[in-house]
Amino acid sequence: MTDERILEALLSEWLECEATESPESFIGRHPEHADLLRQHFAMHDLAEQAFEPRTQLPDRVGPFRIQAELGTGGMGAVNEAQDETLGRPVAIMVLLAEKQSEPERLARLKREARTLAALSHPNIVTVHAVEEVEGRLVLVMERVSGQVLSCGVPDGGLPVDEVLDLAIPIAEALGAAHERGIVHRDVK
């Protein structure tokens, strides 16, 4: 396998765990590719310094004080914030500009956010608000601590009882969403 393919596979794994694992810890789990990963992370840091992120938020969004970026994905970035009115932590997702550039797509995203906000289930995050910041749609949600599911799975997989402990609540949450006509395409 070429270095390019190895790096591509490793970066897919890294993107799943980025919010819960430092680069050095990730490199430590892959010592055979340490040099390749260090080189990539160094280049990534230079690129981040050169270009403003596409999902950057101001320090405040209404009553929410932005604290840190938790992670990024195909739809946008999720930031940790503090609701200073109610004194609680929240997660704020700012959608990528290209995901909301068309009026029809923006209207659909707002409809989906309203539908999601109407859900009430212990295994589904609560949507607190939908805001527009500098022309960008921002979702304010319940902040849930933890890690991405794939980051906690060892190479050999999980024992069946642990799989069931995870899968049953996930299936119940998806079932509740499906009853309301919502299909989730990115379960983590």
Coordinates of N, CA and C in Angstrom, one line a residue:
M1 N 0.9 -1.2 0.0 CA 0.0 0.0 0.0 C 0.9 1.2 0.0
T2 N 0.5 2.2 -0.8 CA 1.3 3.5 -0.9 C 1.1 4.3 0.3
D3 N 2.1 5.2 0.6 CA 2.0 6.2 1.7 C 0.7 7.0 1.6
E4 N 0.3 7.3 0.4 CA -0.9 8.1 0.2 C -2.1 7.4 0.6
R5 N -2.2 6.1 0.3 CA -3.3 5.3 0.7 C -3.3 5.0 2.2
I6 N -2.2 4.8 2.8 CA -2.0 4.6 4.2 C -2.5 5.9 4.9
L7 N -2.0 7.0 4.5 CA -2.4 8.3 5.1 C -3.9 8.5 5.0
E8 N -4.5 8.2 3.8 CA -5.9 8.4 3.6 C -6.7 7.5 4.6
A9 N -6.3 6.3 4.8 CA -7.0 5.4 5.8 C -6.8 5.9 7.2
L10 N -5.6 6.3 7.5 CA -5.4 6.8 8.9 C -6.2 8.1 9.2
L11 N -6.2 9.0 8.1 CA -6.9 10.3 8.3 C -8.4 10.1 8.5
S12 N -9.0 9.1 7.8 CA -10.4 8.7 8.0 C -10.6 8.4 9.5
E13 N -9.7 7.6 10.0 CA -9.9 7.2 11.4 C -9.7 8.4 12.3
W14 N -8.7 9.2 12.0 CA -8.4 10.4 12.8 C -9.6 11.4 12.8
L15 N -10.3 11.6 11.7 CA -11.4 12.5 11.7 C -12.6 12.0 12.6
E16 N -12.7 10.7 12.8 CA -13.7 10.2 13.7 C -13.3 10.5 15.1
C17 N -12.1 10.5 15.4 CA -11.6 10.6 16.8 C -11.1 12.0 17.2
E18 N -10.9 12.9 16.3 CA -10.3 14.1 16.5 C -10.7 14.9 17.7
A19 N -12.0 14.9 18.0 CA -12.5 15.7 19.1 C -12.1 15.1 20.5
T20 N -11.7 13.8 20.5 CA -11.5 13.2 21.8 C -10.1 12.7 21.9
E21 N -9.2 12.9 20.9 CA -7.9 12.3 21.0 C -6.9 13.3 20.4
S22 N -5.8 13.6 21.1 CA -4.8 14.5 20.6 C -4.0 13.9 19.4
P23 N -3.4 14.7 18.6 CA -2.6 14.1 17.5 C -1.5 13.2 18.0
E24 N -0.8 13.6 19.1 CA 0.3 12.7 19.7 C -0.2 11.4 20.2
S25 N -1.4 11.4 20.8 CA -2.0 10.1 21.2 C -2.3 9.2 20.0
F26 N -2.9 9.9 19.0 CA -3.2 9.1 17.8 C -1.9 8.5 17.1
I27 N -0.9 9.4 17.1 CA 0.4 8.9 16.5 C 0.9 7.7 17.3
G28 N 0.7 7.8 18.7 CA 1.2 6.8 19.6 C 0.5 5.4 19.3
R29 N -0.7 5.5 18.8 CA -1.4 4.2 18.5 C -1.0 3.7 17.2
H30 N -0.3 4.5 16.4 CA 0.2 4.0 15.1 C 1.7 4.3 14.9
P31 N 2.5 3.7 15.8 CA 4.0 4.0 15.7 C 4.6 3.7 14.4
E32 N 4.1 2.7 13.7 CA 4.7 2.3 12.4 C 4.6 3.4 11.3
H33 N 3.6 4.3 11.6 CA 3.4 5.4 10.6 C 3.6 6.8 11.3
A34 N 4.4 6.8 12.3 CA 4.6 8.1 13.1 C 5.1 9.2 12.3
D35 N 6.2 8.9 11.5 CA 6.8 10.0 10.6 C 5.8 10.5 9.6
L36 N 5.1 9.7 9.0 CA 4.1 10.1 8.0 C 3.0 10.9 8.6
L37 N 2.5 10.5 9.8 CA 1.5 11.3 10.5 C 2.0 12.6 11.0
R38 N 3.2 12.6 11.6 CA 3.8 13.9 12.1 C 3.9 14.9 10.9
Q39 N 4.4 14.4 9.8 CA 4.5 15.3 8.6 C 3.2 15.9 8.2
H40 N 2.1 15.0 8.2 CA 0.8 15.5 7.8 C 0.3 16.5 8.8
F41 N 0.4 16.2 10.1 CA -0.1 17.2 11.1 C 0.6 18.5 11.1
A42 N 1.9 18.5 10.8 CA 2.7 19.7 10.6 C 2.2 20.5 9.4
M43 N 1.9 19.8 8.3 CA 1.4 20.5 7.1 C 0.0 21.1 7.4
H44 N -0.8 20.3 8.1 CA -2.1 20.7 8.5 C -2.1 22.0 9.3
D45 N -1.2 22.0 10.3 CA -1.1 23.2 11.1 C -0.7 24.4 10.3
L46 N 0.2 24.3 9.4 CA 0.6 25.4 8.5 C -0.6 25.9 7.7
A47 N -1.4 24.9 7.1 CA -2.5 25.3 6.3 C -3.6 26.0 7.2
E48 N -3.8 25.6 8.4 CA -4.8 26.2 9.2 C -4.4 27.6 9.5
Q49 N -3.1 27.9 9.7 CA -2.6 29.2 10.0 C -2.8 30.1 8.7
A50 N -2.7 29.5 7.6 CA -2.7 30.3 6.3 C -4.1 30.7 5.9
F51 N -5.1 29.8 6.2 CA -6.5 30.0 5.7 C -7.5 30.1 6.9
E52 N -8.4 31.0 6.8 CA -9.4 31.2 7.8 C -10.4 30.0 7.7
P53 N -10.8 29.4 8.8 CA -11.7 28.2 8.7 C -13.0 28.7 8.0
R54 N -13.7 27.8 7.3 CA -14.9 28.1 6.6 C -16.1 28.1 7.6
T55 N -15.8 27.6 8.8 CA -16.9 27.5 9.8 C -16.7 28.4 11.0
Q56 N -15.8 29.4 10.9 CA -15.5 30.2 12.1 C -16.7 31.0 12.5
L57 N -16.9 31.1 13.8 CA -18.0 31.9 14.4 C -17.3 33.1 15.2
P58 N -18.1 34.1 15.4 CA -17.7 35.2 16.3 C -17.6 34.6 17.7
D59 N -17.1 35.4 18.6 CA -16.9 35.0 20.0 C -18.3 34.7 20.7
R60 N -19.3 35.4 20.2 CA -20.6 35.2 20.8 C -21.7 35.0 19.7
V61 N -22.7 34.2 20.0 CA -23.8 34.1 19.1 C -25.0 34.3 20.0
G62 N -25.6 35.5 20.0 CA -26.7 35.8 20.9 C -26.2 35.6 22.4
P63 N -26.9 34.9 23.2 CA -26.5 34.7 24.6 C -25.4 33.6 24.8
F64 N -24.9 33.1 23.6 CA -24.0 31.9 23.7 C -22.6 32.4 23.5
R65 N -21.7 32.1 24.5 CA -20.3 32.4 24.3 C -19.5 31.2 23.8
I66 N -18.9 31.4 22.7 CA -18.2 30.3 22.0 C -16.9 30.0 22.8
Q67 N -16.6 28.7 23.1 CA -15.5 28.3 23.9 C -14.4 27.6 23.1
A68 N -14.8 26.6 22.3 CA -13.8 25.8 21.6 C -14.5 25.0 20.5
E69 N -13.8 24.7 19.4 CA -14.3 23.8 18.4 C -14.2 22.4 18.9
L70 N -15.3 21.6 18.8 CA -15.2 20.2 19.2 C -14.9 19.3 18.1
G71 N -15.2 19.7 16.9 CA -14.9 18.8 15.7 C -15.6 19.3 14.5
T72 N -15.2 18.8 13.3 CA -15.7 19.2 12.1 C -16.2 17.9 11.3
G73 N -17.1 18.1 10.4 CA -17.5 17.0 9.5 C -18.0 17.6 8.2
G74 N -18.7 16.7 7.5 CA -19.2 17.1 6.2 C -20.2 18.2 6.1
M75 N -20.9 18.4 7.2 CA -21.9 19.5 7.2 C -21.4 20.8 7.8
G76 N -20.4 20.7 8.7 CA -19.9 21.9 9.3 C -19.1 21.6 10.5
A77 N -19.0 22.6 11.4 CA -18.2 22.4 12.7 C -19.1 22.5 13.9
V78 N -18.8 21.7 14.9 CA -19.5 21.8 16.2 C -18.6 22.5 17.2
N79 N -19.2 23.5 17.8 CA -18.4 24.2 18.8 C -19.0 24.1 20.2
E80 N -18.2 24.1 21.2 CA -18.7 24.1 22.6 C -18.9 25.6 22.9
A81 N -20.0 25.8 23.6 CA -20.4 27.2 24.0 C -21.1 27.2 25.4
Q82 N -21.2 28.3 26.0 CA -21.8 28.5 27.2 C -23.1 29.4 27.0
D83 N -24.2 28.9 27.4 CA -25.5 29.7 27.4 C -25.4 30.5 28.6
E84 N -25.1 31.8 28.5 CA -24.9 32.7 29.6 C -26.2 33.1 30.2
T85 N -27.3 33.0 29.5 CA -28.6 33.3 30.1 C -29.1 32.2 31.1
L86 N -29.0 30.9 30.7 CA -29.4 29.8 31.5 C -28.3 29.1 32.2
G87 N -27.0 29.5 32.0 CA -25.9 28.9 32.7 C -25.7 27.5 32.4
R88 N -25.8 27.1 31.1 CA -25.6 25.7 30.8 C -24.7 25.6 29.5
P89 N -24.0 24.4 29.4 CA -23.2 24.2 28.2 C -24.0 23.8 27.1
V90 N -23.7 24.2 25.9 CA -24.4 23.9 24.7 C -23.4 23.5 23.6
A91 N -23.9 22.9 22.5 CA -23.1 22.7 21.3 C -23.7 23.5 20.2
I92 N -22.9 24.2 19.5 CA -23.4 25.0 18.4 C -22.8 24.5 17.1
M93 N -23.6 24.1 16.2 CA -23.2 23.6 14.9 C -23.3 24.7 13.9
V94 N -22.3 25.1 13.2 CA -22.3 26.1 12.2 C -22.1 25.4 10.9
L95 N -23.1 25.5 10.0 CA -23.1 24.8 8.7 C -22.1 25.5 7.7
L96 N -21.5 24.6 6.9 CA -20.6 25.2 5.9 C -21.4 26.0 4.9
A97 N -20.8 27.1 4.5 CA -21.4 28.0 3.6 C -22.0 27.3 2.3
E98 N -21.2 26.4 1.8 CA -21.6 25.7 0.6 C -22.8 24.7 0.8
K99 N -23.1 24.4 2.1 CA -24.2 23.6 2.4 C -25.5 24.4 2.5
Q100 N -25.4 25.7 2.5 CA -26.6 26.5 2.6 C -26.6 27.7 1.6
S101 N -25.9 27.5 0.5 CA -25.8 28.5 -0.5 C -27.1 28.7 -1.3
E102 N -27.9 27.7 -1.4 CA -29.1 27.8 -2.2 C -30.3 28.0 -1.3
P103 N -31.2 28.9 -1.7 CA -32.4 29.2 -0.8 C -33.2 28.0 -0.5
E104 N -33.4 27.1 -1.5 CA -34.1 25.9 -1.2 C -33.5 25.0 -0.2
R105 N -32.1 24.9 -0.3 CA -31.4 24.1 0.7 C -31.5 24.7 2.1
L106 N -31.4 26.0 2.2 CA -31.5 26.7 3.5 C -32.8 26.5 4.1
A107 N -33.9 26.6 3.3 CA -35.2 26.3 3.8 C -35.4 24.9 4.3
R108 N -34.8 23.9 3.5 CA -34.9 22.5 4.0 C -34.2 22.3 5.3
L109 N -33.0 22.9 5.4 CA -32.3 22.8 6.7 C -33.0 23.4 7.9
K110 N -33.7 24.5 7.6 CA -34.5 25.1 8.7 C -35.7 24.2 9.1
R111 N -36.3 23.6 8.0 CA -37.5 22.6 8.3 C -37.0 21.4 9.1
E112 N -35.8 20.9 8.7 CA -35.2 19.7 9.4 C -34.9 20.1 10.8
A113 N -34.4 21.3 11.1 CA -34.1 21.7 12.4 C -35.4 21.8 13.3
R114 N -36.4 22.4 12.7 CA -37.7 22.4 13.4 C -38.3 21.0 13.7
T115 N -38.1 20.1 12.8 CA -38.6 18.8 13.0 C -37.8 18.1 14.1
L116 N -36.5 18.3 14.1 CA -35.6 17.7 15.1 C -35.9 18.3 16.4
A117 N -36.2 19.6 16.5 CA -36.5 20.3 17.7 C -37.8 19.8 18.4
A118 N -38.6 19.2 17.5 CA -39.9 18.7 18.1 C -39.7 17.3 18.7
L119 N -38.6 16.6 18.4 CA -38.4 15.3 19.0 C -38.0 15.4 20.5
S120 N -38.5 14.5 21.2 CA -38.1 14.4 22.6 C -37.8 12.9 22.9
H121 N -36.6 12.6 23.1 CA -36.1 11.2 23.4 C -34.8 11.3 24.1
P122 N -34.6 10.4 25.1 CA -33.4 10.5 25.9 C -32.1 10.3 25.2
N123 N -32.2 9.6 24.0 CA -31.0 9.3 23.2 C -30.9 10.2 21.9
I124 N -31.6 11.3 21.9 CA -31.5 12.3 20.8 C -31.2 13.6 21.4
V125 N -30.2 14.3 20.9 CA -29.9 15.6 21.4 C -31.1 16.6 21.2
T126 N -31.2 17.5 22.1 CA -32.3 18.5 22.0 C -31.8 19.7 21.3
V127 N -32.6 20.1 20.3 CA -32.2 21.4 19.6 C -32.9 22.5 20.4
H128 N -32.0 23.5 20.8 CA -32.6 24.6 21.6 C -32.9 25.8 20.7
A129 N -32.2 26.0 19.6 CA -32.5 27.2 18.8 C -31.9 27.0 17.4
V130 N -32.4 27.8 16.5 CA -31.8 27.9 15.2 C -31.6 29.4 15.0
E131 N -30.4 29.8 14.7 CA -30.0 31.2 14.6 C -29.4 31.5 13.2
E132 N -29.4 32.7 12.8 CA -28.7 33.1 11.6 C -27.6 34.0 12.0
V133 N -26.4 33.7 11.7 CA -25.2 34.5 12.1 C -24.5 34.9 10.8
E134 N -24.4 36.2 10.5 CA -23.7 36.6 9.3 C -24.1 35.8 8.1
G135 N -25.4 35.6 8.0 CA -26.0 34.9 6.9 C -25.8 33.4 6.9
R136 N -25.3 32.8 8.0 CA -25.1 31.4 8.1 C -26.1 30.8 9.1
L137 N -26.6 29.6 8.8 CA -27.5 28.9 9.7 C -26.7 28.3 10.8
V138 N -27.1 28.4 12.1 CA -26.4 27.9 13.2 C -27.4 27.1 14.1
L139 N -27.1 25.9 14.4 CA -28.0 25.1 15.3 C -27.4 25.1 16.7
V140 N -28.2 25.4 17.7 CA -27.8 25.4 19.1 C -28.5 24.2 19.7
M141 N -27.6 23.3 20.2 CA -28.1 22.0 20.7 C -27.6 21.7 22.1
E142 N -28.2 20.7 22.7 CA -27.7 20.1 24.0 C -26.3 19.7 23.8
R143 N -25.5 20.0 24.8 CA -24.1 19.5 24.7 C -24.0 18.1 25.4
V144 N -23.6 17.1 24.7 CA -23.5 15.8 25.2 C -22.0 15.4 25.3
S145 N -21.5 15.0 26.4 CA -20.1 14.6 26.6 C -19.9 13.2 26.1
G146 N -18.7 12.9 25.7 CA -18.4 11.5 25.3 C -17.5 11.5 24.1
Q147 N -17.5 10.4 23.5 CA -16.6 10.2 22.3 C -17.4 9.6 21.2
V148 N -16.8 9.8 20.0 CA -17.4 9.2 18.8 C -17.3 7.7 19.0
L149 N -18.4 7.0 18.7 CA -18.5 5.6 18.9 C -17.3 4.8 18.3
S150 N -16.9 5.1 17.1 CA -15.8 4.3 16.5 C -14.5 4.5 17.2
C151 N -14.3 5.6 18.0 CA -13.1 5.8 18.7 C -13.0 4.9 20.0
G152 N -14.1 4.3 20.4 CA -14.0 3.5 21.6 C -14.1 2.0 21.3
V153 N -14.0 1.7 20.0 CA -14.1 0.3 19.6 C -12.6 -0.2 19.4
P154 N -12.2 -1.2 20.1 CA -10.9 -1.8 19.9 C -10.8 -2.5 18.6
D155 N -9.6 -2.8 18.1 CA -9.3 -3.4 16.8 C -10.1 -4.7 16.7
G156 N -10.2 -5.5 17.8 CA -10.9 -6.8 17.7 C -12.4 -6.7 17.8
G157 N -12.9 -5.5 18.0 CA -14.4 -5.3 18.2 C -14.8 -5.4 19.6
L158 N -16.0 -5.3 19.9 CA -16.6 -5.3 21.3 C -17.3 -6.6 21.5
P159 N -17.3 -7.0 22.8 CA -18.1 -8.2 23.1 C -19.6 -8.0 22.8
V160 N -20.3 -9.0 22.5 CA -21.7 -8.9 22.1 C -22.5 -8.2 23.1
D161 N -22.3 -8.4 24.4 CA -23.2 -7.7 25.4 C -22.9 -6.2 25.4
E162 N -21.7 -5.7 25.1 CA -21.4 -4.3 25.0 C -22.0 -3.7 23.7
V163 N -22.0 -4.5 22.6 CA -22.6 -4.1 21.4 C -24.1 -3.9 21.6
L164 N -24.8 -4.8 22.3 CA -26.2 -4.7 22.6 C -26.5 -3.5 23.4
D165 N -25.6 -3.2 24.5 CA -25.8 -2.1 25.3 C -25.8 -0.8 24.6
L166 N -25.0 -0.8 23.5 CA -24.9 0.4 22.6 C -26.0 0.4 21.6
A167 N -26.2 -0.7 20.9 CA -27.1 -0.8 19.7 C -28.6 -0.6 20.1
I168 N -29.0 -1.1 21.2 CA -30.4 -1.0 21.5 C -30.9 0.5 21.7
P169 N -30.2 1.3 22.5 CA -30.6 2.7 22.7 C -30.5 3.4 21.4
I170 N -29.5 3.1 20.6 CA -29.3 3.8 19.3 C -30.5 3.4 18.4
A171 N -30.9 2.1 18.3 CA -32.0 1.7 17.5 C -33.3 2.4 18.0
E172 N -33.5 2.5 19.3 CA -34.7 3.1 19.9 C -34.8 4.6 19.5
A173 N -33.6 5.3 19.5 CA -33.6 6.7 19.1 C -33.9 6.8 17.6
L174 N -33.3 6.0 16.8 CA -33.6 6.0 15.4 C -35.1 5.7 15.1
G175 N -35.6 4.8 15.8 CA -37.0 4.4 15.7 C -37.9 5.6 16.0
A176 N -37.6 6.3 17.1 CA -38.4 7.5 17.4 C -38.3 8.6 16.3
A177 N -37.1 8.7 15.8 CA -36.9 9.7 14.7 C -37.7 9.3 13.4
H178 N -37.6 8.0 13.1 CA -38.3 7.5 11.9 C -39.8 7.6 12.1
E179 N -40.4 7.5 13.3 CA -41.8 7.7 13.5 C -42.2 9.1 13.1
R180 N -41.3 10.1 13.2 CA -41.6 11.5 12.9 C -41.1 11.8 11.5
G181 N -40.7 10.8 10.7 CA -40.4 11.0 9.3 C -38.9 11.5 9.1
I182 N -38.1 11.3 10.1 CA -36.7 11.8 10.0 C -35.8 10.6 9.8
V183 N -35.0 10.6 8.8 CA -34.0 9.6 8.5 C -32.6 10.2 8.7
H184 N -31.9 9.6 9.7 CA -30.5 10.1 10.0 C -29.5 9.3 9.2
R185 N -28.7 10.0 8.5 CA -27.8 9.4 7.6 C -26.3 9.4 8.0
D186 N -26.1 9.8 9.3 CA -24.7 9.9 9.8 C -24.6 9.5 11.2
V187 N -25.0 8.3 11.6 CA -25.0 7.9 13.0 C -23.6 7.6 13.4
K188 N -23.2 8.3 14.5 CA -21.8 8.1 15.1 C -21.9 7.6 16.5

